[in-house]
Short mmCIF file of N, CA and C in Angstrom, two decimals:
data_model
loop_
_atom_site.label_atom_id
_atom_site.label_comp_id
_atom_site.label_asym_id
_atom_site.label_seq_id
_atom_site.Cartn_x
_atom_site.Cartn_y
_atom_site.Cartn_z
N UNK A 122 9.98 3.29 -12.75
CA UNK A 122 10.26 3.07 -11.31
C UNK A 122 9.91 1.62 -10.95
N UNK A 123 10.72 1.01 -10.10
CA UNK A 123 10.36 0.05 -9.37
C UNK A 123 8.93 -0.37 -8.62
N UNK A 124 8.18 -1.38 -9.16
CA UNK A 124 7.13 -1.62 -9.13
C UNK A 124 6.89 -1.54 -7.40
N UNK A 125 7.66 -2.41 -6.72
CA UNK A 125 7.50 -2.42 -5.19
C UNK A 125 7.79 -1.09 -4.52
N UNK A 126 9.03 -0.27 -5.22
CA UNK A 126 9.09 0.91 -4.59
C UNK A 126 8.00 1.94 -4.46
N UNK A 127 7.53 1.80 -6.09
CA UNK A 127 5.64 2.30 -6.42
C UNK A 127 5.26 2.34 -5.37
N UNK A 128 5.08 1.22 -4.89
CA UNK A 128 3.96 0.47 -3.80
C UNK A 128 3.83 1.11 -2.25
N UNK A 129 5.49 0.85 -1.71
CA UNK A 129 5.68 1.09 -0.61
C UNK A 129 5.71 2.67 -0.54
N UNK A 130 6.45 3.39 -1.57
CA UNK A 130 5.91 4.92 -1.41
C UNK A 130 4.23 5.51 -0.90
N UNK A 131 3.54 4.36 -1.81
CA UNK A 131 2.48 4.97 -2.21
C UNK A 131 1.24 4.63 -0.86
N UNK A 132 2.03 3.68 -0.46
CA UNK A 132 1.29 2.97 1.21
C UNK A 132 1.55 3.50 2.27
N UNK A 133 3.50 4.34 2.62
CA UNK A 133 3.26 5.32 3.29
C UNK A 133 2.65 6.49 3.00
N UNK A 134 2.34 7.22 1.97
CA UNK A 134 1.86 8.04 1.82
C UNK A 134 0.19 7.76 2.73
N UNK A 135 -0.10 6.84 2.32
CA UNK A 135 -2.20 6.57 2.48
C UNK A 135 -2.24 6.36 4.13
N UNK A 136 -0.72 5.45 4.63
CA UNK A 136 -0.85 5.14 5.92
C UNK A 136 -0.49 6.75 6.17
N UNK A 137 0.68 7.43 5.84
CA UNK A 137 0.82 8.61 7.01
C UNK A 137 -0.48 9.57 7.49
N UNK A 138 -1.80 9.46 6.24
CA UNK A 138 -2.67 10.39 5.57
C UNK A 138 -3.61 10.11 6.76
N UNK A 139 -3.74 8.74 7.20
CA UNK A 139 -4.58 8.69 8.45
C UNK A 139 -3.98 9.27 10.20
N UNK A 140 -2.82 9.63 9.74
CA UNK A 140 -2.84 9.18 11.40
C UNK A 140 -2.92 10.57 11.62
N UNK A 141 -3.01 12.10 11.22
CA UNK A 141 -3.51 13.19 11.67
C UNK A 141 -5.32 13.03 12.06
N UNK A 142 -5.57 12.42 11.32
CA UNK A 142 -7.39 12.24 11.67
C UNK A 142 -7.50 11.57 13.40
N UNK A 143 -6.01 10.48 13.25
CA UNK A 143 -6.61 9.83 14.71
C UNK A 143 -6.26 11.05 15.39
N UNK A 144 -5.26 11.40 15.38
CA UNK A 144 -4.32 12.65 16.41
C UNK A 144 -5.15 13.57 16.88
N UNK A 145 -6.03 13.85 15.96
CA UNK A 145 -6.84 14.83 16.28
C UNK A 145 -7.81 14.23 17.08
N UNK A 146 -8.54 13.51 16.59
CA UNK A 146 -9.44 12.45 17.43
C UNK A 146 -9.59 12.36 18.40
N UNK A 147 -8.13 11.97 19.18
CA UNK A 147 -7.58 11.65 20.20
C UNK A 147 -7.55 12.70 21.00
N UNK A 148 -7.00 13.69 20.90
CA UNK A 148 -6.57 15.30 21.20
C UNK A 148 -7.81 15.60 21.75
N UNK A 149 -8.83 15.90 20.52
CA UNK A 149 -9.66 16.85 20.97
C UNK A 149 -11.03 15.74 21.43
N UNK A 150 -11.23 14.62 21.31
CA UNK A 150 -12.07 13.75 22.04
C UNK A 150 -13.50 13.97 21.05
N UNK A 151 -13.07 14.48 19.92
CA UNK A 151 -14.62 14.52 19.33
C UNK A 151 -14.60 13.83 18.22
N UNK A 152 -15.64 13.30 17.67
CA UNK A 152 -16.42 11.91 16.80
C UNK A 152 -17.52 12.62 15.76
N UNK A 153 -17.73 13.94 16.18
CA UNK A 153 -19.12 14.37 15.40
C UNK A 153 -18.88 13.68 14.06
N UNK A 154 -18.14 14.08 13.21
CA UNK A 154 -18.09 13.95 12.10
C UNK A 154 -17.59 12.93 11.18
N UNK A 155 -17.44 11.50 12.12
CA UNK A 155 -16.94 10.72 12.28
C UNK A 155 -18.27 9.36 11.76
N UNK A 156 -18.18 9.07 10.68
CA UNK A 156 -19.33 8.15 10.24
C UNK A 156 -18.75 6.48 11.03
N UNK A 157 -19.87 6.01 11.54
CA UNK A 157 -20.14 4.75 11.83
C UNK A 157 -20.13 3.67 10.81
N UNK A 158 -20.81 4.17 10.22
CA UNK A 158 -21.27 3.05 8.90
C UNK A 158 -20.10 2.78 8.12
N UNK A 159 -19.03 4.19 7.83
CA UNK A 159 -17.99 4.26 7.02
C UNK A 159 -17.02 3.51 7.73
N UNK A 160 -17.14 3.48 8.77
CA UNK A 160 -15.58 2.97 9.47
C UNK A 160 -16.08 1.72 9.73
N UNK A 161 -16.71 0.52 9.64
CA UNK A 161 -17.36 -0.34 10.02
C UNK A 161 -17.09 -0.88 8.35
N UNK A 162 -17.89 -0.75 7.44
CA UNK A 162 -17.76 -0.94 5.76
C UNK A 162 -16.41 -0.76 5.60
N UNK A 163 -15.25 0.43 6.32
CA UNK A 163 -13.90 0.80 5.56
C UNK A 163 -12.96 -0.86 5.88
N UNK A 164 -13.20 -0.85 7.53
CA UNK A 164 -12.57 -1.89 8.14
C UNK A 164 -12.78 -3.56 7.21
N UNK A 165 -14.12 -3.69 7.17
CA UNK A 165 -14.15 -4.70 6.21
C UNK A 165 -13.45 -4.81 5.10
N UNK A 166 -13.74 -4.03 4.51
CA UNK A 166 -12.74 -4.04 2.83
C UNK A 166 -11.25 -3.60 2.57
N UNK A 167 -10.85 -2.96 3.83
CA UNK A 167 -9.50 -3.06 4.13
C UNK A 167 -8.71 -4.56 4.67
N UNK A 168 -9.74 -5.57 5.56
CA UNK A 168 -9.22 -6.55 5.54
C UNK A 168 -9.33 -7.51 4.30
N UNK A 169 -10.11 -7.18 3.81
CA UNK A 169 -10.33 -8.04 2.05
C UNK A 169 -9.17 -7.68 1.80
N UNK A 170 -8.73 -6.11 1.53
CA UNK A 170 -7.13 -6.23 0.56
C UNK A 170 -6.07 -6.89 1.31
N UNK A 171 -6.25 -7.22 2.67
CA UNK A 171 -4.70 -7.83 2.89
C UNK A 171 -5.01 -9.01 2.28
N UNK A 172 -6.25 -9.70 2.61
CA UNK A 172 -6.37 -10.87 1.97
C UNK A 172 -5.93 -11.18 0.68
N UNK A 173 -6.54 -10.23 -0.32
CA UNK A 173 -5.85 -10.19 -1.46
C UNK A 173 -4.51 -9.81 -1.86
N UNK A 174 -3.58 -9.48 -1.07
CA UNK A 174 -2.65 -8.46 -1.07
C UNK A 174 -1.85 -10.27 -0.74
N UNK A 175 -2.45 -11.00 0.12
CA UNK A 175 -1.61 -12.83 0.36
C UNK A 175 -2.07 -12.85 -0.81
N UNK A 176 -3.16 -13.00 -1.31
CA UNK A 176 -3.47 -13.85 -2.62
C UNK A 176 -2.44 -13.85 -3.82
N UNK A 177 -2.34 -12.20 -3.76
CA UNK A 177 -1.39 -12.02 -5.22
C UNK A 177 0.01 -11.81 -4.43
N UNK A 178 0.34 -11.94 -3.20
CA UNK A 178 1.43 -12.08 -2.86
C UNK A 178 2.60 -10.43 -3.43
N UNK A 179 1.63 -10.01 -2.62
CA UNK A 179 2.43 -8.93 -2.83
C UNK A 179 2.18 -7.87 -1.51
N UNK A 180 3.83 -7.65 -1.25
CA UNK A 180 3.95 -7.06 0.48
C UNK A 180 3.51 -5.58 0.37
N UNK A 181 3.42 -4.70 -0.54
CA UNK A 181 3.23 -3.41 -0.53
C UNK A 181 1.63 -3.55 0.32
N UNK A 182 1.06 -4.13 -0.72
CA UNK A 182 -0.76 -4.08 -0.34
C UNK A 182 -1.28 -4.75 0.96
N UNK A 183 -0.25 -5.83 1.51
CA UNK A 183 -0.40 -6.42 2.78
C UNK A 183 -0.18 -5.21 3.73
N UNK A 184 1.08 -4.78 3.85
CA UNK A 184 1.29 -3.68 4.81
C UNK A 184 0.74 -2.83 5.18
N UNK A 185 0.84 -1.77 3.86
CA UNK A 185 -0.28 -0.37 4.04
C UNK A 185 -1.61 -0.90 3.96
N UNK A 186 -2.63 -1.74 3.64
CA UNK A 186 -3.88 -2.50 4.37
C UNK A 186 -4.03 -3.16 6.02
N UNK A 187 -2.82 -3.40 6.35
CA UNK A 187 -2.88 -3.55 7.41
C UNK A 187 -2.75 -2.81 9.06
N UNK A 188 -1.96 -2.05 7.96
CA UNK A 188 -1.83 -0.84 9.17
C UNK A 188 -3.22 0.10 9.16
N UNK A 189 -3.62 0.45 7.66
CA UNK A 189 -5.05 0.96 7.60
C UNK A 189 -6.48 0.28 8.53
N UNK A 190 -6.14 -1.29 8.81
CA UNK A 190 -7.18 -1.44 9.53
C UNK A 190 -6.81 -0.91 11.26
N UNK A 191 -5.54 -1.67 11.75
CA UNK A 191 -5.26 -1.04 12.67
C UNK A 191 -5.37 0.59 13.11
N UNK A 192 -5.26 1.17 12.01
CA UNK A 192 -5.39 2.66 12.59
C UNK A 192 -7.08 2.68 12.71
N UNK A 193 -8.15 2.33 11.82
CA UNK A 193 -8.74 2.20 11.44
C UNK A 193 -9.84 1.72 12.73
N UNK A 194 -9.88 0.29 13.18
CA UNK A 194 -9.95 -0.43 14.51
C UNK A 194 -9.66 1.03 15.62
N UNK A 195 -8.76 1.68 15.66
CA UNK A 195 -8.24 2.53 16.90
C UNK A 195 -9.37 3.75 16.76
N UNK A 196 -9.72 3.98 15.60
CA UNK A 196 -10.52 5.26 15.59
C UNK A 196 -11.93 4.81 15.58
N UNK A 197 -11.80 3.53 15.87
CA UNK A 197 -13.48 2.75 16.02
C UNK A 197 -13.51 2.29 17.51
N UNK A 198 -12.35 2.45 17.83
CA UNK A 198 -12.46 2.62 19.87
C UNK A 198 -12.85 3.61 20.12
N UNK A 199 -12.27 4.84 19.75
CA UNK A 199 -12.16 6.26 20.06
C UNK A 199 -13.62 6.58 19.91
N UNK A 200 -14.29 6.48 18.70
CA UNK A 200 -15.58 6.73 18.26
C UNK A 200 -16.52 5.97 19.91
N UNK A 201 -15.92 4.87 19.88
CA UNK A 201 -17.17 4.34 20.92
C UNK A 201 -17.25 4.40 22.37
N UNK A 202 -15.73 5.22 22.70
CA UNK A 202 -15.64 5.94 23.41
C UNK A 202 -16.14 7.31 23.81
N UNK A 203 -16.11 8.51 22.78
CA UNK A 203 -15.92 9.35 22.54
C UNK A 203 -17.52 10.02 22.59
N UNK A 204 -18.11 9.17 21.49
CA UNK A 204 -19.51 9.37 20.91
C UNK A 204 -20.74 9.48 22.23
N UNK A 205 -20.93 10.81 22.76
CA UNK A 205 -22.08 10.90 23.25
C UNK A 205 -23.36 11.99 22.15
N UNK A 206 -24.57 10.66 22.33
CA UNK A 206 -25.48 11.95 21.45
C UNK A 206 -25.98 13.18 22.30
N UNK A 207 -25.96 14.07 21.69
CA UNK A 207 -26.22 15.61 22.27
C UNK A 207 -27.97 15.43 22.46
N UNK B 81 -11.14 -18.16 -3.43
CA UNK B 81 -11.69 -17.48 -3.84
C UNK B 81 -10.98 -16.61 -4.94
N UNK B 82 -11.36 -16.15 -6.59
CA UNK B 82 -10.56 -15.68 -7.51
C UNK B 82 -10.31 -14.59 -6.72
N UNK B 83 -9.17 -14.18 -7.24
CA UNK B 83 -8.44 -12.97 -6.51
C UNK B 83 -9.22 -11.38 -7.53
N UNK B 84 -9.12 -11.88 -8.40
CA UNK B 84 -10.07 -10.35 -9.10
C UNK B 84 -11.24 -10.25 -8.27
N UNK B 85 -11.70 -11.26 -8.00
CA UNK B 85 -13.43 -10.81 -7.68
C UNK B 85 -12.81 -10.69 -5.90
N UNK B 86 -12.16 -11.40 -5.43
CA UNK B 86 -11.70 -10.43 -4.02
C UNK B 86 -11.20 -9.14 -3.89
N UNK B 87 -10.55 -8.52 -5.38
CA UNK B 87 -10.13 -7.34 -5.10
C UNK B 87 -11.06 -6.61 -5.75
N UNK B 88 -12.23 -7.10 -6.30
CA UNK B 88 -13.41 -6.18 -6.63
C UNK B 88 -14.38 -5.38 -5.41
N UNK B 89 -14.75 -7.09 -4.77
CA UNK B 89 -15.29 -6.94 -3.31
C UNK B 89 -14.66 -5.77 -2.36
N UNK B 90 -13.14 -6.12 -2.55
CA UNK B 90 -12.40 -5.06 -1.45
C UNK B 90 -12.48 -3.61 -1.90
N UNK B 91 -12.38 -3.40 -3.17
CA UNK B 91 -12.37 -2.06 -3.57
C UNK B 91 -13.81 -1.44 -3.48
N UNK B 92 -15.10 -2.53 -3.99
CA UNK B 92 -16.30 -1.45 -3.48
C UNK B 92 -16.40 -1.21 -1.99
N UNK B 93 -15.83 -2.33 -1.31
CA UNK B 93 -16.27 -1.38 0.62
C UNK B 93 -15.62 -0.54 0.01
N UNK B 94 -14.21 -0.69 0.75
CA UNK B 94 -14.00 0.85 0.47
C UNK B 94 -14.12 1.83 -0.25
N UNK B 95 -14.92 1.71 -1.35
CA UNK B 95 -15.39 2.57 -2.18
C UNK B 95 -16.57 3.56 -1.44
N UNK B 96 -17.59 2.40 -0.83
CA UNK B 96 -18.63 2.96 -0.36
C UNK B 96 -18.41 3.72 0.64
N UNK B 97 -17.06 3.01 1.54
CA UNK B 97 -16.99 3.16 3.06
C UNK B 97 -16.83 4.82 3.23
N UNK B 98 -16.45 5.76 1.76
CA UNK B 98 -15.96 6.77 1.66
C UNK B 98 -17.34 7.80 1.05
N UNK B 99 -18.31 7.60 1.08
CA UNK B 99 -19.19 8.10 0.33
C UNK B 99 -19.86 8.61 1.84
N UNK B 100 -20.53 8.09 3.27
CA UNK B 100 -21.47 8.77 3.93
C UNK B 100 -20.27 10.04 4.04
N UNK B 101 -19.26 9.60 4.66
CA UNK B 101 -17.69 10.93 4.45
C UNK B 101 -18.30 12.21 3.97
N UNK B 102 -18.42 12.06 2.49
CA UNK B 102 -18.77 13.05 1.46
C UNK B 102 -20.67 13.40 1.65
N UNK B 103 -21.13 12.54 1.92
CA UNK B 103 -22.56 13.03 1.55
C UNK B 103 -22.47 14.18 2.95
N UNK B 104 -21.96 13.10 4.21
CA UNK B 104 -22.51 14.25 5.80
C UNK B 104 -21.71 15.80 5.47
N UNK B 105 -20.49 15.44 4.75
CA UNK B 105 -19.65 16.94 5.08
C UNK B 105 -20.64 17.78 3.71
N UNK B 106 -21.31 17.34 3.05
CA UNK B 106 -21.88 17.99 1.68
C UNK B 106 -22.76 18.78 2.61
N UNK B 107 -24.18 17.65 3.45
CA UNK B 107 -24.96 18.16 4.02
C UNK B 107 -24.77 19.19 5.19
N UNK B 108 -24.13 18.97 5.95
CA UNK B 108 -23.62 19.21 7.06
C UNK B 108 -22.87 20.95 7.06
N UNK B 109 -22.29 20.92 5.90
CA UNK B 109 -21.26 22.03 5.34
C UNK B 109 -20.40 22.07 6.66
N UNK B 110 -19.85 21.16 6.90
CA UNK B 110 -19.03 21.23 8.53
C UNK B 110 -17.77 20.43 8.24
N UNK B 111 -16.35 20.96 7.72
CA UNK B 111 -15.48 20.33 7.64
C UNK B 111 -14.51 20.18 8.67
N UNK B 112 -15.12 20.78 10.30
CA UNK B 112 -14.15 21.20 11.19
C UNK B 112 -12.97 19.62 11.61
N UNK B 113 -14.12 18.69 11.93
CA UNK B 113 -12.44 17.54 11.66
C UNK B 113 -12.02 16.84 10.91
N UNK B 114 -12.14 17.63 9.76
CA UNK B 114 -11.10 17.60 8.41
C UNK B 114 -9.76 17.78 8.15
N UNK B 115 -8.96 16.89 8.46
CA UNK B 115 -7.62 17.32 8.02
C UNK B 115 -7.18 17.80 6.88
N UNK B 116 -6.73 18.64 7.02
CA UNK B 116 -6.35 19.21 4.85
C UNK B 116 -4.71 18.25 4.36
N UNK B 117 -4.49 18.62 5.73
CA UNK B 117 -3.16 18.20 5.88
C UNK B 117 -3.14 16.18 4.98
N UNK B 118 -3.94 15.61 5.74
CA UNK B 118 -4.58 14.12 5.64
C UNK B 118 -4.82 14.57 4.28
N UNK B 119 -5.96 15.44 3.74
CA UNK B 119 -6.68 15.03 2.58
C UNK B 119 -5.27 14.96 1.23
N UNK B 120 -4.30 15.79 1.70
CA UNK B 120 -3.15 16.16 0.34
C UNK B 120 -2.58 14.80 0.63
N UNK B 121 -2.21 14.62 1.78
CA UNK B 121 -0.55 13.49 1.53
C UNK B 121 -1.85 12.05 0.58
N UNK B 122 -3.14 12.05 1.61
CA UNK B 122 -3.64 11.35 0.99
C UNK B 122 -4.22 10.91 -0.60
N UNK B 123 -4.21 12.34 -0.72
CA UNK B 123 -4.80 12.11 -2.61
C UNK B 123 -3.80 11.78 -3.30
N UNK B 124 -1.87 11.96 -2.93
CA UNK B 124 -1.01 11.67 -3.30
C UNK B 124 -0.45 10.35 -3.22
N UNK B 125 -0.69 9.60 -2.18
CA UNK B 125 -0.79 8.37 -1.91
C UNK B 125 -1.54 7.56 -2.74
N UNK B 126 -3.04 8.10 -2.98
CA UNK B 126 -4.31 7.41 -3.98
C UNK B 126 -3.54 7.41 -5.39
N UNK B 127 -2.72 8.39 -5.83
CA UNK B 127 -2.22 8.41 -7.06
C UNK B 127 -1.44 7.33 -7.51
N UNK B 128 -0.31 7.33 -6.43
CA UNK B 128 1.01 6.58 -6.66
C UNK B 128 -0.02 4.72 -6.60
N UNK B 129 -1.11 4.87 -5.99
CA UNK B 129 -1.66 3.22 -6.29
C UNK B 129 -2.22 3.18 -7.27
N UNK B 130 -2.90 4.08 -7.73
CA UNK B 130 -3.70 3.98 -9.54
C UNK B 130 -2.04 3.84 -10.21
N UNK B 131 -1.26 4.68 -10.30
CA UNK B 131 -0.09 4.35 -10.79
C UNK B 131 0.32 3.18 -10.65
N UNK B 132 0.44 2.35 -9.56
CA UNK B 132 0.86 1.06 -8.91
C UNK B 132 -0.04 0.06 -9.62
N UNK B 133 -1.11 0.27 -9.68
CA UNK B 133 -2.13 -0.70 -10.04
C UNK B 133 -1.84 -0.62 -11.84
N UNK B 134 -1.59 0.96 -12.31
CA UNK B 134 -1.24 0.39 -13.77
C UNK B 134 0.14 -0.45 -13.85
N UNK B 135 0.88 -0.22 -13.56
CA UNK B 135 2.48 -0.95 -13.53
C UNK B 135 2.10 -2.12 -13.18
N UNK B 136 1.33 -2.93 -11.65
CA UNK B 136 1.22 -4.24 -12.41
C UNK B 136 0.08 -4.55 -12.87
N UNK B 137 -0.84 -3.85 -13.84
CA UNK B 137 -1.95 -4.24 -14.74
C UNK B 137 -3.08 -5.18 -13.78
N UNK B 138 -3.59 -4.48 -12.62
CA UNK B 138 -4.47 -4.68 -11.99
C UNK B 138 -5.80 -4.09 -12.02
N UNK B 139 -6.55 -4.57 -12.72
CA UNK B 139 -7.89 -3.18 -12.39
C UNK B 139 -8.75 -3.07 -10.94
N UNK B 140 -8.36 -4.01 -10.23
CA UNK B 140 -9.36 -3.74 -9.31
C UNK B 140 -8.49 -2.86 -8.76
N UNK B 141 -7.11 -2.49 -8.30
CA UNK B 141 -6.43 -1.58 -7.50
C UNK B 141 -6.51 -0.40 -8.52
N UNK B 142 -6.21 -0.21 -9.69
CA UNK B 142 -6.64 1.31 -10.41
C UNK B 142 -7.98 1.84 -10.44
N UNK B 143 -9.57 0.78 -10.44
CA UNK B 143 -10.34 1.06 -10.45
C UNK B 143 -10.56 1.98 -8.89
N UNK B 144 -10.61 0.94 -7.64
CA UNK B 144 -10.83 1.28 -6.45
C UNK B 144 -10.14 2.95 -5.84
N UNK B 145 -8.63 3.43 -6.36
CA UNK B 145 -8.20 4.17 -5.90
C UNK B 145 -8.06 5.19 -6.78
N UNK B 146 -8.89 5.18 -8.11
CA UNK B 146 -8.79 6.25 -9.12
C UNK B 146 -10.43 6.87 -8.46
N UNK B 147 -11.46 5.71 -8.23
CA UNK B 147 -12.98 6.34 -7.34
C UNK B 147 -11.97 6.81 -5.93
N UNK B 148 -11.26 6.53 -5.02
CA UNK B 148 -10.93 7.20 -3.96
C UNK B 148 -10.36 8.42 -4.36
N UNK B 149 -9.49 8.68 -5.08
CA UNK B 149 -9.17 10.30 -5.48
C UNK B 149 -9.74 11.03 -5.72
N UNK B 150 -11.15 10.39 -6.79
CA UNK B 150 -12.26 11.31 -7.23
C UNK B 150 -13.34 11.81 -5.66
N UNK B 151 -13.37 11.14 -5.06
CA UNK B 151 -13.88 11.19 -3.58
C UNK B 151 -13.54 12.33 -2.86
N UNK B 152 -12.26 12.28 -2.90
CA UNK B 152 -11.13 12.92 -1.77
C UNK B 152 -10.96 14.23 -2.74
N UNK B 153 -11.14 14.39 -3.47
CA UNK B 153 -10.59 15.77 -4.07
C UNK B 153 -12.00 16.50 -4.33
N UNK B 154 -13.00 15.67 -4.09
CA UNK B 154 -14.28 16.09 -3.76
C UNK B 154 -14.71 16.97 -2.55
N UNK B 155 -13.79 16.24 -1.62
CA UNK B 155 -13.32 16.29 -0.24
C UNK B 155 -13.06 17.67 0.21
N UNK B 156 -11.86 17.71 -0.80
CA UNK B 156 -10.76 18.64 -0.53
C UNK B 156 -11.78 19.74 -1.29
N UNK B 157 -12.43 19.87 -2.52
CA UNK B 157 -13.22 20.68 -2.82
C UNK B 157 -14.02 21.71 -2.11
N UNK B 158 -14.97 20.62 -0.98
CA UNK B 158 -15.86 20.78 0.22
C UNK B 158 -14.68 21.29 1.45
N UNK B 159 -13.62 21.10 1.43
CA UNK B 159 -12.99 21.71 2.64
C UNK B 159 -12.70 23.03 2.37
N UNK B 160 -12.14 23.39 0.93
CA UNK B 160 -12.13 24.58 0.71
C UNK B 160 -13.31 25.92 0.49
N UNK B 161 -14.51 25.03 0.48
CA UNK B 161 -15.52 25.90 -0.22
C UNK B 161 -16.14 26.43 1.93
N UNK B 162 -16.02 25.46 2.86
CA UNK B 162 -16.94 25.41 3.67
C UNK B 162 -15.69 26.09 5.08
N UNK B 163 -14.29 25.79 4.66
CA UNK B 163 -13.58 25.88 6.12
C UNK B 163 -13.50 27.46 6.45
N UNK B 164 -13.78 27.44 7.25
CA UNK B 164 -13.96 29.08 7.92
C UNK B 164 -13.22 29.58 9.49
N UNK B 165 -12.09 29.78 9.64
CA UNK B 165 -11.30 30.11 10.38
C UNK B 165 -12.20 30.97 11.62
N UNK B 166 -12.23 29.91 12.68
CA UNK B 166 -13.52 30.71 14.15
C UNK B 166 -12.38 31.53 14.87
#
């Protein structure tokens, strides 16, 4: 198979995989289970791969990294919205 | 900055970023906003990039997303052992 097709399959797949987590998120307004630390650490190293994704110049890893932080960023509003401690 | 050691950097966040994920839902035994739905398209997605990453002979992208599958199917393990229909 086509190396880029690889790619772009394999980036919608990871991008579609998040956006039920926000949906729900969103929907039902709850964060419990929702790590801080993880989404804070995820966001970082998701912007490293676009970086790397220019480096080696390749659009698959730019895209689906980029949309991962954006969704990513949105569920780190929601969280700081959302998040009251009981 | 070498691009291996940027896509090393990028692959441990997100390596880590995925671990409190697994430890809280271990402790917790609480998979309620767990998507199952998310965890499948997603472990399928993780594949097609270990695949991606062998086709173009990258290790930091086979390393990083062969530990995210092992994670997520960990995941999916803990969703099945703990989800309980209220």
């Amino acid at each position: 198979m086509d190396e880029n097709i690889l790619g772009i399959v394999a980036g919608v797949l990871t991008s579609i995989s998040m956006i039920p987590q926000l949906v729900k998120v969103i929907r039902e307004k709850n964060v419990e289970d929702i790590s801080l630390l993880m989404l804070l650490v995820l966001i970082s190293g998701l912007s490293l791969w676009v970086w790397y994704g220019f480096a080696k110049d390749e659009l698959p890893i730019i895209l689906s990294n980029a949309f991962a932080v954006l969704v990513n960023v949105s569920l780190l509003v929601c969280y700081m919205m959302y998040n009251k401690k009981k």
